[in-house]
mmCIF file of C-alpha atoms and ligand atoms in Angstrom:
data_model
loop_
_atom_site.group_PDB
_atom_site.id
_atom_site.type_symbol
_atom_site.label_atom_id
_atom_site.label_comp_id
_atom_site.label_asym_id
_atom_site.label_seq_id
_atom_site.Cartn_x
_atom_site.Cartn_y
_atom_site.Cartn_z
ATOM 1 C CA MET B 1 8.255 -32.385 2.469
ATOM 2 C CA ALA B 2 6.636 -29.322 0.752
ATOM 3 C CA ARG B 3 8.984 -26.245 1.132
ATOM 4 C CA SER B 4 8.106 -23.618 2.980
ATOM 5 C CA VAL B 5 7.909 -19.942 2.501
ATOM 6 C CA LEU B 6 6.953 -17.361 5.401
ATOM 7 C CA CYS B 7 5.465 -14.867 3.991
ATOM 8 C CA ILE B 8 5.578 -11.174 6.245
ATOM 9 C CA VAL B 9 3.033 -8.544 6.878
ATOM 10 C CA GLY B 10 3.102 -5.709 9.324
ATOM 11 C CA ALA B 11 0.828 -2.845 7.911
ATOM 12 C CA ARG B 12 -2.476 -2.313 6.776
ATOM 13 C CA PRO B 13 -0.692 -1.919 2.468
ATOM 14 C CA ASN B 14 0.458 -5.230 3.209
ATOM 15 C CA PHE B 15 -2.626 -6.960 3.836
ATOM 16 C CA MET B 16 -3.582 -6.346 0.559
ATOM 17 C CA LYS B 17 -0.870 -8.028 -1.051
ATOM 18 C CA ILE B 18 -0.424 -10.958 1.250
ATOM 19 C CA ALA B 19 -4.241 -12.352 1.268
ATOM 20 C CA PRO B 20 -3.844 -13.864 -2.747
ATOM 21 C CA ILE B 21 -0.747 -15.073 -2.209
ATOM 22 C CA MET B 22 -1.739 -16.681 1.063
ATOM 23 C CA ALA B 23 -4.479 -17.982 -0.783
ATOM 24 C CA ALA B 24 -2.641 -18.942 -4.696
ATOM 25 C CA LEU B 25 0.715 -20.960 -1.536
ATOM 26 C CA LYS B 26 -2.925 -22.890 -0.313
ATOM 27 C CA GLU B 27 -3.577 -24.251 -3.974
ATOM 28 C CA SER B 28 0.456 -24.876 -4.661
ATOM 29 C CA PRO B 29 2.992 -27.752 -3.577
ATOM 30 C CA LEU B 30 4.384 -25.525 -1.535
ATOM 31 C CA ARG B 31 3.893 -24.318 2.250
ATOM 32 C CA GLY B 32 2.741 -21.043 3.397
ATOM 33 C CA ARG B 33 2.436 -19.828 6.098
ATOM 34 C CA LEU B 34 2.137 -16.241 7.648
ATOM 35 C CA LEU B 35 3.978 -13.584 9.835
ATOM 36 C CA HIS B 36 2.579 -10.497 11.329
ATOM 37 C CA THR B 37 5.162 -8.160 12.619
ATOM 38 C CA GLY B 38 2.364 -5.474 14.797
ATOM 39 C CA GLN B 39 3.626 -2.854 13.090
ATOM 40 C CA HIS B 40 0.348 -1.803 12.692
ATOM 41 C CA TYR B 41 -2.369 -2.620 15.729
ATOM 42 C CA ASP B 42 -5.307 -0.982 16.633
ATOM 43 C CA SER B 43 -7.989 -3.667 14.802
ATOM 44 C CA GLU B 44 -8.897 -0.723 11.895
ATOM 45 C CA MET B 45 -5.797 -0.992 10.318
ATOM 46 C CA ASN B 46 -5.647 -5.029 11.458
ATOM 47 C CA GLU B 47 -8.331 -7.468 12.511
ATOM 48 C CA ARG B 48 -10.733 -6.374 9.850
ATOM 49 C CA PHE B 49 -8.968 -6.505 7.182
ATOM 50 C CA PHE B 50 -8.060 -10.132 8.149
ATOM 51 C CA GLU B 51 -10.790 -11.107 8.287
ATOM 52 C CA GLU B 52 -12.979 -9.322 4.945
ATOM 53 C CA LEU B 53 -9.653 -10.907 2.831
ATOM 54 C CA GLY B 54 -10.005 -14.156 4.212
ATOM 55 C CA ILE B 55 -6.475 -13.912 5.089
ATOM 56 C CA PRO B 56 -5.568 -16.698 8.035
ATOM 57 C CA ALA B 57 -4.281 -15.804 10.995
ATOM 58 C CA PRO B 58 -0.964 -15.576 11.290
ATOM 59 C CA GLU B 59 1.561 -18.250 13.126
ATOM 60 C CA VAL B 60 3.445 -15.602 14.808
ATOM 61 C CA ASN B 61 2.649 -11.689 16.379
ATOM 62 C CA LEU B 62 5.742 -9.669 16.256
ATOM 63 C CA GLY B 63 3.773 -7.171 18.136
ATOM 64 C CA VAL B 64 6.615 -3.980 17.230
ATOM 65 C CA GLY B 65 4.113 -1.444 17.718
ATOM 66 C CA SER B 66 4.909 2.094 17.007
ATOM 67 C CA GLY B 67 8.293 3.750 17.314
ATOM 68 C CA SER B 68 11.025 6.391 15.684
ATOM 69 C CA HIS B 69 11.259 4.274 12.087
ATOM 70 C CA ALA B 70 15.138 2.429 14.110
ATOM 71 C CA GLN B 71 13.166 1.450 16.925
ATOM 72 C CA GLN B 72 10.732 -0.222 15.147
ATOM 73 C CA THR B 73 13.164 -1.529 12.342
ATOM 74 C CA ALA B 74 15.100 -2.631 14.980
ATOM 75 C CA GLN B 75 12.142 -3.999 17.265
ATOM 76 C CA VAL B 76 11.092 -6.215 14.251
ATOM 77 C CA MET B 77 14.442 -7.558 13.699
ATOM 78 C CA MET B 78 15.432 -8.375 16.799
ATOM 79 C CA ARG B 79 11.826 -9.876 17.646
ATOM 80 C CA PHE B 80 11.912 -11.729 13.974
ATOM 81 C CA GLU B 81 15.352 -13.235 14.319
ATOM 82 C CA PRO B 82 14.705 -16.670 16.909
ATOM 83 C CA GLU B 83 11.083 -16.987 15.032
ATOM 84 C CA LEU B 84 13.330 -17.177 11.907
ATOM 85 C CA ASP B 85 15.688 -19.965 13.302
ATOM 86 C CA ARG B 86 11.918 -21.914 14.552
ATOM 87 C CA LEU B 87 10.349 -21.495 11.603
ATOM 88 C CA ALA B 88 13.164 -22.234 9.728
ATOM 89 C CA PRO B 89 11.424 -21.649 6.444
ATOM 90 C CA ASP B 90 13.192 -22.477 3.088
ATOM 91 C CA LEU B 91 12.578 -18.395 0.906
ATOM 92 C CA VAL B 92 10.956 -15.720 3.052
ATOM 93 C CA LEU B 93 8.367 -13.744 1.156
ATOM 94 C CA VAL B 94 8.418 -9.657 1.585
ATOM 95 C CA VAL B 95 5.907 -7.367 -0.142
ATOM 96 C CA GLY B 96 5.569 -3.263 0.284
ATOM 97 C CA ASP B 97 7.355 -1.140 1.232
ATOM 98 C CA VAL B 98 7.182 -0.612 4.995
ATOM 99 C CA ASN B 99 9.354 -0.886 7.645
ATOM 100 C CA SER B 100 8.820 -4.393 8.529
ATOM 101 C CA THR B 101 9.684 -5.155 4.889
ATOM 102 C CA LEU B 102 13.144 -3.759 5.335
ATOM 103 C CA ALA B 103 13.767 -5.205 8.933
ATOM 104 C CA CYS B 104 12.545 -9.252 7.791
ATOM 105 C CA THR B 105 14.701 -8.337 4.390
ATOM 106 C CA LEU B 106 17.637 -7.934 6.551
ATOM 107 C CA VAL B 107 17.531 -10.983 8.925
ATOM 108 C CA ALA B 108 17.063 -13.080 6.724
ATOM 109 C CA ALA B 109 19.640 -12.440 3.701
ATOM 110 C CA LYS B 110 22.126 -12.129 6.896
ATOM 111 C CA LYS B 111 21.465 -15.989 7.820
ATOM 112 C CA ASN B 112 21.140 -17.093 4.268
ATOM 113 C CA VAL B 113 17.935 -17.387 3.909
ATOM 114 C CA ALA B 114 16.096 -16.582 0.038
ATOM 115 C CA VAL B 115 14.208 -13.163 -0.033
ATOM 116 C CA ALA B 116 11.371 -13.122 -2.553
ATOM 117 C CA HIS B 117 10.405 -9.257 -2.737
ATOM 118 C CA VAL B 118 7.176 -8.765 -4.638
ATOM 119 C CA GLU B 119 6.014 -5.106 -6.069
ATOM 120 C CA ALA B 120 9.681 -4.617 -6.282
ATOM 121 C CA GLY B 121 11.546 -2.008 -8.308
ATOM 122 C CA LEU B 122 9.232 0.850 -7.811
ATOM 123 C CA ARG B 123 11.544 3.871 -6.890
ATOM 124 C CA SER B 124 10.244 7.300 -6.472
ATOM 125 C CA PHE B 125 13.559 8.581 -6.970
ATOM 126 C CA ASP B 126 13.071 10.652 -3.291
ATOM 127 C CA ARG B 127 15.243 9.920 -0.161
ATOM 128 C CA SER B 128 13.723 11.565 1.945
ATOM 129 C CA MET B 129 10.798 9.176 1.913
ATOM 130 C CA PRO B 130 10.979 6.565 4.436
ATOM 131 C CA GLU B 131 9.884 3.741 2.074
ATOM 132 C CA GLU B 132 12.139 4.602 -0.875
ATOM 133 C CA ILE B 133 15.504 3.469 1.785
ATOM 134 C CA ASN B 134 13.195 0.361 2.431
ATOM 135 C CA ARG B 135 12.648 -0.306 -1.587
ATOM 136 C CA VAL B 136 16.819 0.110 -2.367
ATOM 137 C CA LEU B 137 18.302 -1.751 0.674
ATOM 138 C CA THR B 138 15.003 -4.685 0.204
ATOM 139 C CA ASP B 139 15.128 -4.722 -3.804
ATOM 140 C CA GLN B 140 20.029 -5.670 -2.940
ATOM 141 C CA LEU B 141 19.344 -7.731 -0.738
ATOM 142 C CA SER B 142 16.045 -10.680 -2.981
ATOM 143 C CA ASP B 143 16.916 -13.209 -4.723
ATOM 144 C CA LEU B 144 13.668 -12.768 -6.258
ATOM 145 C CA LEU B 145 11.914 -9.365 -7.462
ATOM 146 C CA PHE B 146 8.511 -9.346 -8.743
ATOM 147 C CA VAL B 147 7.940 -6.579 -10.401
ATOM 148 C CA THR B 148 3.834 -4.977 -11.468
ATOM 149 C CA GLU B 149 4.911 -2.719 -14.517
ATOM 150 C CA ALA B 150 7.644 -1.958 -16.264
ATOM 151 C CA SER B 151 9.424 0.977 -14.800
ATOM 152 C CA GLY B 152 10.770 -1.572 -12.231
ATOM 153 C CA ARG B 153 12.480 -4.185 -14.193
ATOM 154 C CA ALA B 154 14.106 -0.655 -15.463
ATOM 155 C CA ASN B 155 14.851 0.328 -11.931
ATOM 156 C CA LEU B 156 16.121 -2.520 -11.053
ATOM 157 C CA LEU B 157 18.361 -3.711 -14.168
ATOM 158 C CA ARG B 158 19.787 -0.157 -14.027
ATOM 159 C CA GLU B 159 20.333 -0.453 -9.979
ATOM 160 C CA GLY B 160 22.394 -4.007 -11.080
ATOM 161 C CA ILE B 161 20.477 -6.226 -9.995
ATOM 162 C CA ASP B 162 20.349 -9.560 -12.446
ATOM 163 C CA ALA B 163 18.076 -9.425 -15.278
ATOM 164 C CA THR B 164 17.465 -13.749 -14.823
ATOM 165 C CA ARG B 165 16.640 -12.598 -10.743
ATOM 166 C CA ILE B 166 13.479 -10.057 -12.456
ATOM 167 C CA HIS B 167 9.353 -11.516 -12.644
ATOM 168 C CA MET B 168 7.480 -9.535 -14.415
ATOM 169 C CA VAL B 169 4.085 -10.877 -12.743
ATOM 170 C CA GLY B 170 1.694 -7.991 -12.633
ATOM 171 C CA ASN B 171 0.039 -6.555 -9.583
ATOM 172 C CA VAL B 172 -1.250 -8.291 -6.486
ATOM 173 C CA MET B 173 -3.182 -5.864 -5.159
ATOM 174 C CA ILE B 174 -5.747 -5.121 -8.207
ATOM 175 C CA ASP B 175 -5.626 -9.601 -7.412
ATOM 176 C CA THR B 176 -7.285 -8.304 -3.790
ATOM 177 C CA LEU B 177 -9.083 -5.768 -6.482
ATOM 178 C CA HIS B 178 -11.020 -8.328 -8.876
ATOM 179 C CA ARG B 179 -11.948 -10.435 -5.663
ATOM 180 C CA GLN B 180 -13.325 -8.335 -3.274
ATOM 181 C CA LEU B 181 -15.270 -6.351 -6.128
ATOM 182 C CA ALA B 182 -18.339 -8.625 -5.854
ATOM 183 C CA GLN B 183 -17.989 -7.959 -1.892
ATOM 184 C CA ALA B 184 -17.508 -4.027 -1.903
ATOM 185 C CA ILE B 185 -20.292 -2.081 0.318
ATOM 186 C CA PRO B 186 -22.821 -0.202 -2.050
ATOM 187 C CA ALA B 187 -21.306 3.955 -1.837
ATOM 188 C CA ARG B 188 -24.899 4.299 -0.794
ATOM 189 C CA GLN B 189 -24.666 2.186 2.497
ATOM 190 C CA THR B 190 -21.857 4.171 4.210
ATOM 191 C CA LEU B 191 -22.567 7.842 2.650
ATOM 192 C CA GLY B 192 -26.811 7.488 3.723
ATOM 193 C CA SER B 193 -27.555 11.248 2.459
ATOM 194 C CA PHE B 194 -24.880 12.627 3.070
ATOM 195 C CA ALA B 195 -23.698 12.453 -1.420
ATOM 196 C CA ALA B 196 -25.623 10.527 -3.712
ATOM 197 C CA GLU B 197 -23.438 7.706 -5.880
ATOM 198 C CA GLY B 198 -20.891 10.042 -8.657
ATOM 199 C CA ALA B 199 -21.419 12.645 -6.686
ATOM 200 C CA TYR B 200 -18.269 13.396 -3.931
ATOM 201 C CA GLY B 201 -14.963 12.398 -3.843
ATOM 202 C CA VAL B 202 -12.853 10.282 -1.310
ATOM 203 C CA VAL B 203 -10.304 11.638 0.715
ATOM 204 C CA THR B 204 -7.147 10.115 2.413
ATOM 205 C CA LEU B 205 -3.403 11.844 3.952
ATOM 206 C CA HIS B 206 -0.887 10.290 5.706
ATOM 207 C CA ARG B 207 2.212 10.845 4.644
ATOM 208 C CA PRO B 208 4.368 12.689 7.244
ATOM 209 C CA SER B 209 5.094 15.354 4.066
ATOM 210 C CA ASN B 210 1.830 16.381 4.496
ATOM 211 C CA VAL B 211 0.081 16.367 7.830
ATOM 212 C CA ASP B 212 2.696 16.474 10.836
ATOM 213 C CA ASP B 213 4.096 20.199 10.063
ATOM 214 C CA PRO B 214 0.710 22.249 11.303
ATOM 215 C CA LYS B 215 1.191 24.480 8.506
ATOM 216 C CA VAL B 216 1.145 22.447 5.335
ATOM 217 C CA LEU B 217 -2.098 20.356 7.249
ATOM 218 C CA ALA B 218 -3.268 23.263 7.917
ATOM 219 C CA ALA B 219 -3.562 24.620 3.951
ATOM 220 C CA LEU B 220 -4.405 21.269 3.225
ATOM 221 C CA LEU B 221 -7.645 21.139 5.273
ATOM 222 C CA ASP B 222 -8.662 24.817 3.056
ATOM 223 C CA THR B 223 -7.916 23.615 0.385
ATOM 224 C CA LEU B 224 -10.399 20.803 1.103
ATOM 225 C CA ALA B 225 -12.936 22.934 2.506
ATOM 226 C CA GLU B 226 -13.011 24.774 -0.326
ATOM 227 C CA LEU B 227 -13.244 22.153 -3.232
ATOM 228 C CA ALA B 228 -15.770 20.234 -0.982
ATOM 229 C CA ARG B 229 -18.023 23.167 -1.596
ATOM 230 C CA ARG B 230 -18.068 21.973 -5.252
ATOM 231 C CA LEU B 231 -18.048 18.679 -4.534
ATOM 232 C CA PRO B 232 -18.624 16.794 -1.418
ATOM 233 C CA LEU B 233 -15.666 15.083 -0.315
ATOM 234 C CA VAL B 234 -15.413 12.159 2.981
ATOM 235 C CA PHE B 235 -12.217 11.999 4.013
ATOM 236 C CA ALA B 236 -10.442 8.444 6.011
ATOM 237 C CA LEU B 237 -8.413 10.038 8.950
ATOM 238 C CA HIS B 238 -6.068 7.605 9.410
ATOM 239 C CA PRO B 239 -4.285 7.134 13.077
ATOM 240 C CA ARG B 240 -1.828 9.764 12.329
ATOM 241 C CA THR B 241 -3.917 12.600 10.900
ATOM 242 C CA GLN B 242 -6.102 12.410 13.596
ATOM 243 C CA ALA B 243 -3.516 12.442 16.099
ATOM 244 C CA ASN B 244 -2.157 15.563 14.275
ATOM 245 C CA LEU B 245 -5.617 17.135 14.020
ATOM 246 C CA GLU B 246 -6.131 16.572 17.785
ATOM 247 C CA ARG B 247 -2.531 17.522 18.501
ATOM 248 C CA HIS B 248 -2.941 21.215 17.140
ATOM 249 C CA GLY B 249 -6.150 21.723 16.811
ATOM 250 C CA LEU B 250 -6.654 21.728 13.342
ATOM 251 C CA ALA B 251 -10.006 20.451 12.735
ATOM 252 C CA ALA B 252 -12.008 23.072 13.493
ATOM 253 C CA ARG B 253 -10.552 24.575 10.166
ATOM 254 C CA LEU B 254 -13.219 21.636 8.379
ATOM 255 C CA GLU B 255 -16.157 22.036 10.202
ATOM 256 C CA GLY B 256 -19.162 24.208 7.968
ATOM 257 C CA ALA B 257 -18.092 22.128 5.416
ATOM 258 C CA PRO B 258 -19.552 18.772 3.819
ATOM 259 C CA ILE B 259 -16.787 17.151 4.216
ATOM 260 C CA LYS B 260 -17.418 13.666 5.852
ATOM 261 C CA ARG B 261 -14.704 12.061 8.407
ATOM 262 C CA MET B 262 -14.863 8.961 9.107
ATOM 263 C CA PRO B 263 -11.505 6.430 11.086
ATOM 264 C CA PRO B 264 -9.778 4.311 8.883
ATOM 265 C CA LEU B 265 -12.068 1.871 6.592
ATOM 266 C CA GLY B 266 -12.020 -1.755 5.767
ATOM 267 C CA TYR B 267 -11.817 -2.054 2.224
ATOM 268 C CA GLN B 268 -15.411 -3.619 1.854
ATOM 269 C CA THR B 269 -15.858 -0.339 2.541
ATOM 270 C CA MET B 270 -13.076 1.870 1.026
ATOM 271 C CA LEU B 271 -13.922 -0.090 -2.447
ATOM 272 C CA GLY B 272 -17.131 0.474 -2.689
ATOM 273 C CA LEU B 273 -16.127 3.957 -2.059
ATOM 274 C CA ILE B 274 -13.795 4.656 -4.517
ATOM 275 C CA ARG B 275 -15.550 2.799 -7.561
ATOM 276 C CA GLU B 276 -18.060 5.077 -7.356
ATOM 277 C CA ALA B 277 -16.926 8.192 -6.820
ATOM 278 C CA ARG B 278 -16.569 10.794 -8.841
ATOM 279 C CA LEU B 279 -12.618 11.749 -8.136
ATOM 280 C CA VAL B 280 -9.845 10.412 -5.395
ATOM 281 C CA LEU B 281 -7.625 12.801 -3.425
ATOM 282 C CA THR B 282 -4.910 10.898 -2.092
ATOM 283 C CA ASP B 283 -0.895 10.156 -0.855
ATOM 284 C CA SER B 284 -1.380 6.549 -0.448
ATOM 285 C CA GLY B 285 0.492 4.078 -2.695
ATOM 286 C CA GLY B 286 -2.471 1.302 -3.275
ATOM 287 C CA LEU B 287 -5.077 4.391 -3.935
ATOM 288 C CA GLN B 288 -3.453 5.445 -7.011
ATOM 289 C CA GLU B 289 -3.423 1.434 -8.146
ATOM 290 C CA GLU B 290 -6.550 1.099 -7.260
ATOM 291 C CA THR B 291 -8.153 4.183 -8.757
ATOM 292 C CA THR B 292 -6.550 3.270 -12.403
ATOM 293 C CA ALA B 293 -7.164 -0.232 -11.988
ATOM 294 C CA LEU B 294 -10.957 0.881 -11.635
ATOM 295 C CA GLY B 295 -11.218 4.032 -13.995
ATOM 296 C CA VAL B 296 -11.345 6.248 -11.746
ATOM 297 C CA PRO B 297 -9.819 10.081 -11.703
ATOM 298 C CA CYS B 298 -6.706 10.377 -8.986
ATOM 299 C CA LEU B 299 -4.839 13.403 -7.453
ATOM 300 C CA THR B 300 -2.585 12.311 -5.856
ATOM 301 C CA LEU B 301 -1.032 15.256 -3.355
ATOM 302 C CA ARG B 302 2.916 14.427 -3.806
ATOM 303 C CA ASP B 303 5.078 15.632 -5.825
ATOM 304 C CA ASN B 304 7.412 11.934 -7.575
ATOM 305 C CA THR B 305 5.253 8.565 -7.320
ATOM 306 C CA GLU B 306 6.657 5.275 -7.924
ATOM 307 C CA ARG B 307 3.795 4.106 -9.832
ATOM 308 C CA PRO B 308 4.521 6.201 -12.872
ATOM 309 C CA ILE B 309 1.996 3.890 -14.681
ATOM 310 C CA THR B 310 -0.838 5.409 -13.316
ATOM 311 C CA LEU B 311 0.593 8.270 -14.932
ATOM 312 C CA GLU B 312 1.144 7.219 -18.156
ATOM 313 C CA GLU B 313 -1.716 4.681 -18.647
ATOM 314 C CA GLY B 314 -3.996 5.501 -16.057
ATOM 315 C CA THR B 315 -6.288 8.113 -14.833
ATOM 316 C CA ASN B 316 -3.280 9.855 -12.383
ATOM 317 C CA GLN B 317 -2.528 13.208 -12.058
ATOM 318 C CA LEU B 318 0.648 14.232 -9.851
ATOM 319 C CA VAL B 319 -0.366 17.861 -7.919
ATOM 320 C CA GLY B 320 1.916 17.618 -4.747
ATOM 321 C CA ASN B 321 0.278 19.675 -1.584
ATOM 322 C CA ASP B 322 -0.116 23.363 -3.573
ATOM 323 C CA PRO B 323 -2.793 24.750 -3.209
ATOM 324 C CA ALA B 324 -3.250 26.069 -6.646
ATOM 325 C CA ARG B 325 -2.414 22.377 -8.384
ATOM 326 C CA ILE B 326 -4.473 20.789 -6.348
ATOM 327 C CA ARG B 327 -7.472 23.956 -7.960
ATOM 328 C CA ALA B 328 -6.008 23.303 -11.262
ATOM 329 C CA GLY B 329 -6.416 19.132 -11.183
ATOM 330 C CA PHE B 330 -9.700 18.964 -9.678
ATOM 331 C CA GLU B 331 -10.311 21.337 -12.674
ATOM 332 C CA ARG B 332 -9.146 18.426 -14.844
ATOM 333 C CA ALA B 333 -10.606 15.865 -13.299
ATOM 334 C CA MET B 334 -13.879 17.653 -13.228
ATOM 335 C CA GLY B 335 -13.849 18.239 -16.848
ATOM 336 C CA GLY B 336 -14.068 14.263 -17.059
ATOM 337 C CA ALA B 337 -10.463 13.322 -17.177
ATOM 338 C CA ARG B 338 -9.239 10.631 -19.865
ATOM 339 C CA ARG B 339 -10.687 7.100 -18.297
ATOM 340 C CA GLY B 340 -7.125 5.201 -18.984
ATOM 341 C CA ARG B 341 -6.631 2.045 -19.931
ATOM 342 C CA ILE B 342 -5.651 -0.617 -17.384
ATOM 343 C CA PRO B 343 -1.484 -1.475 -17.049
ATOM 344 C CA ALA B 344 -0.314 -4.975 -18.579
ATOM 345 C CA LEU B 345 -1.028 -8.145 -16.163
ATOM 346 C CA TRP B 346 -3.211 -6.228 -13.538
ATOM 347 C CA ASP B 347 -5.225 -9.185 -14.257
ATOM 348 C CA GLY B 348 -6.243 -9.917 -10.685
ATOM 349 C CA LYS B 349 -3.333 -13.334 -11.904
ATOM 350 C CA ALA B 350 -0.615 -11.867 -10.442
ATOM 351 C CA ALA B 351 -0.596 -14.097 -7.394
ATOM 352 C CA GLU B 352 -0.629 -17.475 -9.304
ATOM 353 C CA ARG B 353 2.447 -16.551 -12.053
ATOM 354 C CA ILE B 354 3.964 -15.843 -7.980
ATOM 355 C CA VAL B 355 3.579 -19.454 -6.779
ATOM 356 C CA ALA B 356 4.553 -20.685 -10.018
ATOM 357 C CA ILE B 357 7.709 -19.405 -10.008
ATOM 358 C CA LEU B 358 8.440 -19.898 -6.294
ATOM 359 C CA ALA B 359 7.807 -23.353 -6.894
ATOM 360 C CA THR B 360 9.956 -23.627 -9.687
ATOM 361 C CA TRP B 361 12.944 -21.626 -8.167
ATOM 362 C CA LEU B 362 12.765 -23.838 -5.034
ATOM 363 C CA GLU B 363 12.597 -26.867 -7.056
ATOM 364 C CA SER B 364 15.420 -26.538 -8.917
ATOM 365 C CA ARG B 365 17.363 -25.852 -5.583
ATOM 366 C CA VAL B 366 19.347 -28.416 -3.654
HETATM 367 C C1 LIG V 401 3.331 3.625 7.250
HETATM 368 C C2 LIG V 401 3.715 2.766 6.617
HETATM 369 C C3 LIG V 401 3.314 3.318 5.187
HETATM 370 C C4 LIG V 401 1.894 2.910 4.569
HETATM 371 C C5 LIG V 401 0.963 3.104 6.075
HETATM 372 C C6 LIG V 401 -0.149 3.965 6.014
HETATM 373 C C7 LIG V 401 6.921 2.659 7.330
HETATM 374 C C8 LIG V 401 7.808 3.922 6.764
HETATM 375 N N1 LIG V 401 5.830 3.782 6.814
HETATM 376 O O1 LIG V 401 3.034 4.530 7.479
HETATM 377 O O2 LIG V 401 4.116 3.658 4.081
HETATM 378 O O3 LIG V 401 1.690 3.811 3.492
HETATM 379 O O4 LIG V 401 1.896 2.901 7.241
HETATM 380 O O5 LIG V 401 -0.625 3.078 6.494
HETATM 381 O O6 LIG V 401 6.482 1.555 7.462
HETATM 382 N N2 LIG V 401 -0.815 4.511 14.408
HETATM 383 C C9 LIG V 401 -1.632 4.038 15.407
HETATM 384 N N3 LIG V 401 -2.254 2.585 15.153
HETATM 385 C C10 LIG V 401 -1.772 1.751 13.927
HETATM 386 C C11 LIG V 401 -0.737 2.171 13.205
HETATM 387 C C12 LIG V 401 -0.151 3.269 13.659
HETATM 388 O O7 LIG V 401 -2.569 5.003 16.558
HETATM 389 O O8 LIG V 401 -1.853 1.241 14.351
HETATM 390 C C13 LIG V 401 0.503 5.380 14.813
HETATM 391 C C14 LIG V 401 0.713 5.878 15.098
HETATM 392 O O9 LIG V 401 1.263 6.898 15.977
HETATM 393 C C15 LIG V 401 2.048 5.516 15.346
HETATM 394 C C16 LIG V 401 1.320 6.378 13.951
HETATM 395 O O10 LIG V 401 0.278 6.005 13.385
HETATM 396 O O11 LIG V 401 2.980 6.382 15.773
HETATM 397 C C17 LIG V 401 2.438 5.677 12.606
HETATM 398 O O12 LIG V 401 2.667 4.325 12.298
HETATM 399 P P1 LIG V 401 3.724 3.750 11.844
HETATM 400 O O13 LIG V 401 3.847 2.057 11.652
HETATM 401 O O14 LIG V 401 5.628 4.424 12.123
HETATM 402 O O15 LIG V 401 3.926 4.434 9.935
HETATM 403 P P2 LIG V 401 2.318 4.326 8.710
HETATM 404 O O16 LIG V 401 2.310 6.305 8.952
HETATM 405 O O17 LIG V 401 1.005 4.010 9.687
#
């Protein structure tokens, strides 16, 4: 009987990573199955991505939804355990660093089910980020660790992970980018008369450290309003950010500035926008990589990144959330920042490599 791989998704950034893996599993001797924890549930954070990225409907949706970290992680664990028993896969495959990633890994590892982690080894060295805790623990419990950049391997080796478990395969997020470029929705279709191609910036913010404290958020909004007078900005609002704008009455800070506020955007809309953008301002992990792959300047509104290759080889600069640093980074980018180069193995074939390694590994286990 074919060996089965149970793939886990929970939140929006997981979908771009799982899409090429499900497609490669379909072409392989392995049986790929999909389980959604339901961490993200709004349709613009969810169904839309499944349709655009051609991800098959999940066999199971645990319907976990939002909650505190403990509640969300515990709910995933409690609801995942009976499904894992029922589906009895040969391996559980998790991607990224969201709460669902860690929760499913913990359950599988304790039941002696093999775990593969895609996007392993990334480290911000900032334990105040929930994702960093999820990364460190998921990697400790995984049998196979697939890394996207050299720093990932070095971090894992330092944490005592056996070198034979680590595989440098490239970046599945960039597989999706390659596949979707032809379907990207032209920016002018999204922007109308708001701004011409190449003459706007794209903004996304959702990290608790940027959007939960009203003082920090207000200062960021004022800075964006100021920059927008130089370069019109398109601001795609994550539900957490939108909720905080409303809760603290901060939306007025953007009024009058050339800033186009939009709901969370579908993948093809976002890809079309960033491809033509003059620059991107973000605190997302994925956008740091996508802008590097596209050669578009990126200002990351964080003090650290778990993706250092985007600084060393790509187009990324770290500017934190201090207005003076953001302004200085903006000037550098507007002055014609380097286009960078594409990191090794970010070539659209990472998922194929992963599935080939999984097939050999599962075959070798009795
Ligand atoms: C999660 C991930 C983060 C990832 C982000 C991408 C963790 C710890 N964080 O953060 O790494 O970058 O997804 O979006 O797993 N909400 C909705 N609708 C939804 C989902 C969320 O309204 O479909 C709102 C709710 O108010 C919720 C809040 O967003 O309380 C936060 O959602 P949550 O899943 O806890 O974390 P994210 O901030 O989305």
